[in-house]
mmCIF file of C-alpha atoms in Angstrom:
data_model
loop_
_atom_site.group_PDB
_atom_site.id
_atom_site.type_symbol
_atom_site.label_atom_id
_atom_site.label_comp_id
_atom_site.label_asym_id
_atom_site.label_seq_id
_atom_site.Cartn_x
_atom_site.Cartn_y
_atom_site.Cartn_z
ATOM 1 C CA MET A 57 -26.441 5.928 -10.139
ATOM 2 C CA VAL A 58 -22.928 5.152 -8.872
ATOM 3 C CA LEU A 59 -20.951 2.076 -9.924
ATOM 4 C CA VAL A 60 -18.316 0.616 -7.607
ATOM 5 C CA THR A 61 -16.059 -2.071 -9.063
ATOM 6 C CA GLY A 62 -14.262 -4.488 -6.782
ATOM 7 C CA ALA A 63 -17.229 -4.063 -4.458
ATOM 8 C CA THR A 64 -16.417 -7.150 -2.373
ATOM 9 C CA GLY A 65 -12.820 -6.064 -1.761
ATOM 10 C CA ILE A 66 -11.533 -4.448 1.415
ATOM 11 C CA LEU A 67 -11.945 -0.930 0.024
ATOM 12 C CA GLY A 68 -14.795 -1.509 -2.423
ATOM 13 C CA ARG A 69 -17.181 -2.764 0.260
ATOM 14 C CA VAL A 70 -16.563 0.304 2.416
ATOM 15 C CA LEU A 71 -16.930 2.640 -0.557
ATOM 16 C CA VAL A 72 -20.342 1.071 -1.181
ATOM 17 C CA LEU A 73 -21.274 1.537 2.475
ATOM 18 C CA GLU A 74 -20.115 5.164 2.546
ATOM 19 C CA LEU A 75 -22.065 5.983 -0.615
ATOM 20 C CA LEU A 76 -25.229 4.338 0.696
ATOM 21 C CA LYS A 77 -24.968 6.254 3.967
ATOM 22 C CA LYS A 78 -24.942 9.427 1.872
ATOM 23 C CA GLY A 79 -28.187 8.374 0.211
ATOM 24 C CA LYS A 80 -26.717 7.508 -3.182
ATOM 25 C CA LYS A 81 -27.994 4.711 -5.419
ATOM 26 C CA VAL A 82 -25.217 2.150 -5.745
ATOM 27 C CA ARG A 83 -24.594 -0.588 -8.278
ATOM 28 C CA ALA A 84 -21.920 -2.921 -6.943
ATOM 29 C CA ALA A 85 -19.831 -4.852 -9.469
ATOM 30 C CA LYS A 86 -18.461 -8.254 -8.502
ATOM 31 C CA ARG A 87 -17.256 -11.532 -9.940
ATOM 32 C CA LYS A 88 -19.699 -14.433 -10.094
ATOM 33 C CA SER A 89 -17.687 -16.307 -7.476
ATOM 34 C CA SER A 90 -17.683 -13.451 -4.946
ATOM 35 C CA ASN A 91 -19.191 -14.013 -1.493
ATOM 36 C CA ILE A 92 -21.540 -11.112 -0.818
ATOM 37 C CA GLU A 93 -22.706 -12.559 2.500
ATOM 38 C CA GLU A 94 -19.171 -12.149 3.784
ATOM 39 C CA VAL A 95 -19.396 -8.482 2.826
ATOM 40 C CA LYS A 96 -22.598 -8.020 4.825
ATOM 41 C CA LYS A 97 -21.027 -9.751 7.817
ATOM 42 C CA SER A 98 -18.010 -7.431 7.680
ATOM 43 C CA TRP A 99 -20.301 -4.393 7.650
ATOM 44 C CA LEU A 100 -21.360 -5.239 11.212
ATOM 45 C CA PHE A 101 -17.938 -3.931 12.215
ATOM 46 C CA TYR A 102 -18.660 -0.563 10.594
ATOM 47 C CA THR A 103 -22.350 0.137 11.195
ATOM 48 C CA ALA A 104 -25.357 -0.913 13.257
ATOM 49 C CA ASP A 105 -27.508 -0.427 10.153
ATOM 50 C CA ALA A 106 -25.807 -3.076 8.013
ATOM 51 C CA GLU A 107 -28.896 -5.134 7.164
ATOM 52 C CA ARG A 108 -31.022 -2.235 5.913
ATOM 53 C CA LEU A 109 -28.239 -0.623 3.906
ATOM 54 C CA PHE A 110 -27.127 -3.913 2.380
ATOM 55 C CA GLU A 111 -30.608 -4.501 0.956
ATOM 56 C CA GLN A 112 -30.290 -1.268 -1.058
ATOM 57 C CA ILE A 113 -27.361 -2.529 -3.151
ATOM 58 C CA GLU A 114 -27.907 -3.445 -6.784
ATOM 59 C CA TRP A 115 -25.408 -6.250 -7.376
ATOM 60 C CA VAL A 116 -24.139 -6.969 -10.882
ATOM 61 C CA ASP A 117 -21.701 -9.595 -12.160
ATOM 62 C CA VAL A 118 -19.021 -7.986 -14.310
ATOM 63 C CA ASP A 119 -16.275 -9.349 -16.538
ATOM 64 C CA LEU A 120 -13.686 -6.658 -17.259
ATOM 65 C CA TRP A 121 -12.875 -8.281 -20.613
ATOM 66 C CA ASP A 122 -16.481 -8.543 -21.777
ATOM 67 C CA LEU A 123 -17.396 -5.139 -23.183
ATOM 68 C CA ASP A 124 -21.102 -5.960 -23.296
ATOM 69 C CA SER A 125 -20.909 -6.880 -19.609
ATOM 70 C CA LEU A 126 -19.367 -3.490 -18.908
ATOM 71 C CA ARG A 127 -21.975 -1.717 -21.016
ATOM 72 C CA ALA A 128 -24.739 -3.314 -18.966
ATOM 73 C CA ALA A 129 -23.010 -2.432 -15.692
ATOM 74 C CA LEU A 130 -22.482 1.191 -16.758
ATOM 75 C CA ASP A 131 -25.972 1.728 -18.146
ATOM 76 C CA GLY A 132 -27.423 4.823 -16.462
ATOM 77 C CA VAL A 133 -24.297 5.345 -14.346
ATOM 78 C CA GLU A 134 -23.009 8.869 -13.701
ATOM 79 C CA GLU A 135 -20.103 8.117 -11.366
ATOM 80 C CA VAL A 136 -17.579 5.266 -11.245
ATOM 81 C CA TYR A 137 -15.288 4.216 -8.408
ATOM 82 C CA HIS A 138 -12.889 1.747 -10.012
ATOM 83 C CA ALA A 139 -11.470 -0.239 -7.098
ATOM 84 C CA SER A 140 -11.235 -3.623 -8.819
ATOM 85 C CA ALA A 141 -7.656 -4.905 -9.043
ATOM 86 C CA LYS A 142 -5.457 -7.950 -8.789
ATOM 87 C CA VAL A 143 -3.062 -7.521 -5.871
ATOM 88 C CA SER A 144 -0.094 -9.813 -5.441
ATOM 89 C CA PHE A 145 3.556 -9.566 -4.523
ATOM 90 C CA HIS A 146 4.430 -12.839 -6.266
ATOM 91 C CA PRO A 147 6.360 -12.608 -9.562
ATOM 92 C CA LYS A 148 4.270 -15.451 -11.001
ATOM 93 C CA ASP A 149 1.208 -13.177 -10.945
ATOM 94 C CA ALA A 150 2.831 -10.325 -12.880
ATOM 95 C CA GLN A 151 1.152 -11.093 -16.210
ATOM 96 C CA GLU A 152 -2.261 -11.554 -14.607
ATOM 97 C CA MET A 153 -1.901 -8.189 -12.862
ATOM 98 C CA LEU A 154 -1.027 -6.511 -16.147
ATOM 99 C CA ARG A 155 -4.106 -8.035 -17.750
ATOM 100 C CA THR A 156 -6.485 -7.222 -14.894
ATOM 101 C CA ASN A 157 -5.138 -3.909 -13.669
ATOM 102 C CA VAL A 158 -4.117 -2.376 -16.979
ATOM 103 C CA GLU A 159 -6.304 -3.896 -19.681
ATOM 104 C CA GLY A 160 -9.287 -4.106 -17.325
ATOM 105 C CA THR A 161 -8.959 -0.415 -16.469
ATOM 106 C CA LYS A 162 -8.540 0.452 -20.144
ATOM 107 C CA ASN A 163 -11.791 -1.367 -20.945
ATOM 108 C CA MET A 164 -13.610 0.348 -18.083
ATOM 109 C CA LEU A 165 -12.507 3.761 -19.309
ATOM 110 C CA TYR A 166 -13.429 2.960 -22.901
ATOM 111 C CA ILE A 167 -17.007 2.023 -22.015
ATOM 112 C CA ALA A 168 -17.272 4.847 -19.451
ATOM 113 C CA GLU A 169 -16.398 7.297 -22.224
ATOM 114 C CA GLU A 170 -18.894 5.621 -24.534
ATOM 115 C CA LYS A 171 -21.607 5.870 -21.864
ATOM 116 C CA GLN A 172 -20.662 9.488 -21.095
ATOM 117 C CA VAL A 173 -19.973 8.820 -17.428
ATOM 118 C CA LYS A 174 -19.567 12.162 -15.649
ATOM 119 C CA LYS A 175 -16.992 11.218 -13.005
ATOM 120 C CA PHE A 176 -14.377 8.453 -12.746
ATOM 121 C CA LEU A 177 -12.255 7.765 -9.664
ATOM 122 C CA PHE A 178 -9.374 5.311 -9.990
ATOM 123 C CA VAL A 179 -7.869 3.578 -6.965
ATOM 124 C CA SER A 180 -4.112 3.424 -7.477
ATOM 125 C CA SER A 181 -1.377 3.023 -4.852
ATOM 126 C CA ILE A 182 1.564 4.849 -3.298
ATOM 127 C CA ALA A 183 3.626 2.007 -4.788
ATOM 128 C CA VAL A 184 3.767 3.966 -8.068
ATOM 129 C CA LEU A 185 5.422 7.042 -6.508
ATOM 130 C CA ASP A 186 9.222 7.152 -6.290
ATOM 131 C CA GLU A 187 10.721 10.616 -6.600
ATOM 132 C CA VAL A 188 10.909 12.754 -3.442
ATOM 133 C CA ASN A 189 10.621 16.546 -3.212
ATOM 134 C CA GLU A 190 13.245 18.982 -1.869
ATOM 135 C CA ASN A 191 12.273 17.948 1.671
ATOM 136 C CA GLY A 192 12.868 14.274 0.956
ATOM 137 C CA ILE A 193 9.137 13.500 0.973
ATOM 138 C CA ILE A 194 6.939 11.800 -1.595
ATOM 139 C CA ASP A 195 4.023 14.037 -2.552
ATOM 140 C CA GLU A 196 1.397 14.339 -5.282
ATOM 141 C CA ASN A 197 4.023 15.658 -7.711
ATOM 142 C CA SER A 198 6.233 12.592 -7.291
ATOM 143 C CA GLN A 199 6.682 10.429 -10.361
ATOM 144 C CA PHE A 200 7.225 6.773 -11.171
ATOM 145 C CA ASN A 201 10.902 6.116 -11.912
ATOM 146 C CA PRO A 202 11.177 3.341 -14.531
ATOM 147 C CA LYS A 203 14.892 2.961 -13.761
ATOM 148 C CA GLU A 204 14.128 1.679 -10.275
ATOM 149 C CA GLU A 205 13.108 -1.887 -9.512
ATOM 150 C CA HIS A 206 9.369 -2.308 -8.937
ATOM 151 C CA SER A 207 6.974 -5.106 -8.113
ATOM 152 C CA GLY A 208 4.661 -6.359 -10.823
ATOM 153 C CA TYR A 209 1.822 -4.771 -8.854
ATOM 154 C CA ALA A 210 3.442 -1.318 -8.886
ATOM 155 C CA GLN A 211 4.173 -1.570 -12.603
ATOM 156 C CA SER A 212 0.584 -2.567 -13.360
ATOM 157 C CA LYS A 213 -0.834 0.315 -11.319
ATOM 158 C CA TYR A 214 1.500 2.791 -13.013
ATOM 159 C CA LEU A 215 0.428 1.625 -16.470
ATOM 160 C CA ALA A 216 -3.228 1.740 -15.401
ATOM 161 C CA GLU A 217 -2.709 5.325 -14.217
ATOM 162 C CA MET A 218 -1.393 6.188 -17.678
ATOM 163 C CA GLU A 219 -4.730 5.062 -19.120
ATOM 164 C CA VAL A 220 -6.586 7.278 -16.643
ATOM 165 C CA TRP A 221 -4.411 10.299 -17.441
ATOM 166 C CA ARG A 222 -5.061 9.678 -21.140
ATOM 167 C CA SER A 223 -8.809 9.740 -20.545
ATOM 168 C CA SER A 224 -8.416 12.886 -18.465
ATOM 169 C CA ALA A 225 -6.538 14.584 -21.312
ATOM 170 C CA GLU A 226 -9.378 13.611 -23.640
ATOM 171 C CA GLY A 227 -11.940 15.335 -21.432
ATOM 172 C CA MET A 228 -13.129 12.805 -18.862
ATOM 173 C CA ASN A 229 -13.481 14.039 -15.270
ATOM 174 C CA THR A 230 -11.047 11.762 -13.451
ATOM 175 C CA ILE A 231 -9.527 11.501 -9.988
ATOM 176 C CA ILE A 232 -6.664 9.234 -8.928
ATOM 177 C CA ILE A 233 -6.157 8.280 -5.295
ATOM 178 C CA ASN A 234 -2.929 6.737 -4.025
ATOM 179 C CA PRO A 235 -3.588 5.149 -0.635
ATOM 180 C CA GLY A 236 -0.992 3.451 1.508
ATOM 181 C CA VAL A 237 -1.452 -0.141 2.663
ATOM 182 C CA ILE A 238 -5.160 -0.291 3.491
ATOM 183 C CA ILE A 239 -6.209 -1.719 6.853
ATOM 184 C CA GLY A 240 -9.746 -3.065 7.196
ATOM 185 C CA THR A 241 -11.940 -6.136 7.503
ATOM 186 C CA GLY A 242 -12.362 -8.555 4.628
ATOM 187 C CA ASN A 243 -10.299 -10.734 2.321
ATOM 188 C CA TRP A 244 -6.667 -9.704 2.673
ATOM 189 C CA GLY A 245 -5.702 -12.301 0.054
ATOM 190 C CA ASN A 246 -6.355 -9.848 -2.780
ATOM 191 C CA SER A 247 -5.498 -6.465 -1.326
ATOM 192 C CA SER A 248 -2.486 -4.517 -0.146
ATOM 193 C CA GLY A 249 -3.154 -6.214 3.190
ATOM 194 C CA GLU A 250 -1.597 -9.338 1.671
ATOM 195 C CA LEU A 251 1.582 -7.883 3.127
ATOM 196 C CA PHE A 252 0.451 -9.087 6.563
ATOM 197 C CA THR A 253 -0.137 -12.605 5.252
ATOM 198 C CA THR A 254 3.411 -12.570 3.903
ATOM 199 C CA PHE A 255 4.779 -11.732 7.348
ATOM 200 C CA GLU A 256 2.737 -14.507 8.946
ATOM 201 C CA LYS A 257 4.036 -17.141 6.536
ATOM 202 C CA ASN A 258 7.705 -16.135 6.581
ATOM 203 C CA PRO A 259 9.844 -16.126 9.757
ATOM 204 C CA PHE A 260 12.161 -13.381 8.532
ATOM 205 C CA THR A 261 12.215 -9.605 8.650
ATOM 206 C CA PHE A 262 12.515 -6.832 6.087
ATOM 207 C CA SER A 263 14.356 -3.529 6.202
ATOM 208 C CA GLY A 264 12.511 -0.298 5.507
ATOM 209 C CA GLY A 265 8.823 0.336 5.946
ATOM 210 C CA THR A 266 5.713 1.756 4.347
ATOM 211 C CA ALA A 267 2.621 3.861 5.005
ATOM 212 C CA TYR A 268 -0.737 2.592 6.252
ATOM 213 C CA VAL A 269 -4.269 3.933 6.280
ATOM 214 C CA ASP A 270 -7.668 2.943 7.665
ATOM 215 C CA VAL A 271 -10.073 1.817 4.948
ATOM 216 C CA ARG A 272 -12.798 4.076 6.372
ATOM 217 C CA ASP A 273 -10.607 7.134 5.868
ATOM 218 C CA VAL A 274 -9.864 6.155 2.269
ATOM 219 C CA ALA A 275 -13.558 5.660 1.484
ATOM 220 C CA LYS A 276 -14.661 8.930 3.090
ATOM 221 C CA ILE A 277 -11.965 10.960 1.351
ATOM 222 C CA ALA A 278 -12.650 9.318 -2.018
ATOM 223 C CA VAL A 279 -16.354 10.154 -1.833
ATOM 224 C CA GLU A 280 -15.610 13.701 -0.687
ATOM 225 C CA LEU A 281 -13.208 14.249 -3.592
ATOM 226 C CA MET A 282 -15.854 13.108 -6.055
ATOM 227 C CA ASP A 283 -18.574 15.218 -4.435
ATOM 228 C CA LYS A 284 -16.318 18.287 -4.593
ATOM 229 C CA ASN A 285 -15.327 17.615 -8.224
ATOM 230 C CA LYS A 286 -11.577 17.552 -7.553
ATOM 231 C CA PHE A 287 -10.769 16.400 -11.063
ATOM 232 C CA GLY A 288 -7.513 16.081 -12.955
ATOM 233 C CA GLU A 289 -5.334 15.426 -9.919
ATOM 234 C CA ARG A 290 -3.940 12.633 -7.789
ATOM 235 C CA TYR A 291 -4.349 12.484 -4.014
ATOM 236 C CA ILE A 292 -2.147 10.550 -1.600
ATOM 237 C CA ILE A 293 -4.131 9.091 1.304
ATOM 238 C CA LEU A 294 -2.261 7.694 4.297
ATOM 239 C CA SER A 295 -2.180 7.812 8.066
ATOM 240 C CA GLU A 296 1.256 6.869 9.370
ATOM 241 C CA ASN A 297 4.540 5.241 8.401
ATOM 242 C CA ARG A 298 5.646 2.083 10.160
ATOM 243 C CA LYS A 299 8.751 -0.084 9.842
ATOM 244 C CA TYR A 300 8.272 -3.632 8.555
ATOM 245 C CA GLN A 301 10.088 -4.822 11.676
ATOM 246 C CA ASP A 302 7.197 -3.483 13.784
ATOM 247 C CA LEU A 303 4.746 -5.707 11.891
ATOM 248 C CA SER A 304 6.775 -8.877 12.162
ATOM 249 C CA ASP A 305 7.419 -8.607 15.906
#
């Protein structure tokens, strides 16, 4: 059994789909208020077999701060894809992101260890990587620089990564992926795609740019990494870099 958290999110829903297409049994974790019909509708963009595959999902309501809820969700689970996260670029949400992204991940890892989960993949972000290599490029050896200014989201993902590395050091088989801004169908209000909403609401431009990636590529690579047991490492997943000016035009 495979558990996917954040299963109604832009990435989580496609992870579920990719796993089902590979014949895996999937338990999809969601909040009680989540709209699963919207997920099924979005699948029509990705597959002609949406209805049949959707019926195979075992949905479960999960509260990241209720350990008994997590125990029930992780019962009989061998693999976890932890894609659940609070995404915001608003300073007012900084504390909520710390609670959800850091403490929620810590709780997931604690119960996963208790339940002897065999594999744990954590969805992080390129936002946590600062230092460039000798060629001026960010790679998997790049580190978070606490002396630089970061968004609350980046800080929360960095601290969550620290919890994953701790579990890895203690013997859990973990993988961290660091995708760029994920492009896909679904609710952009709680994903890295919120960046596009920001551009729509504000008639100004930004300097610089960032990297983007198709959600289908992220899901396929994540599943492949787990299937090939690529543990104890991080993997950057992106497609191309674009300037912010290009998005606001």
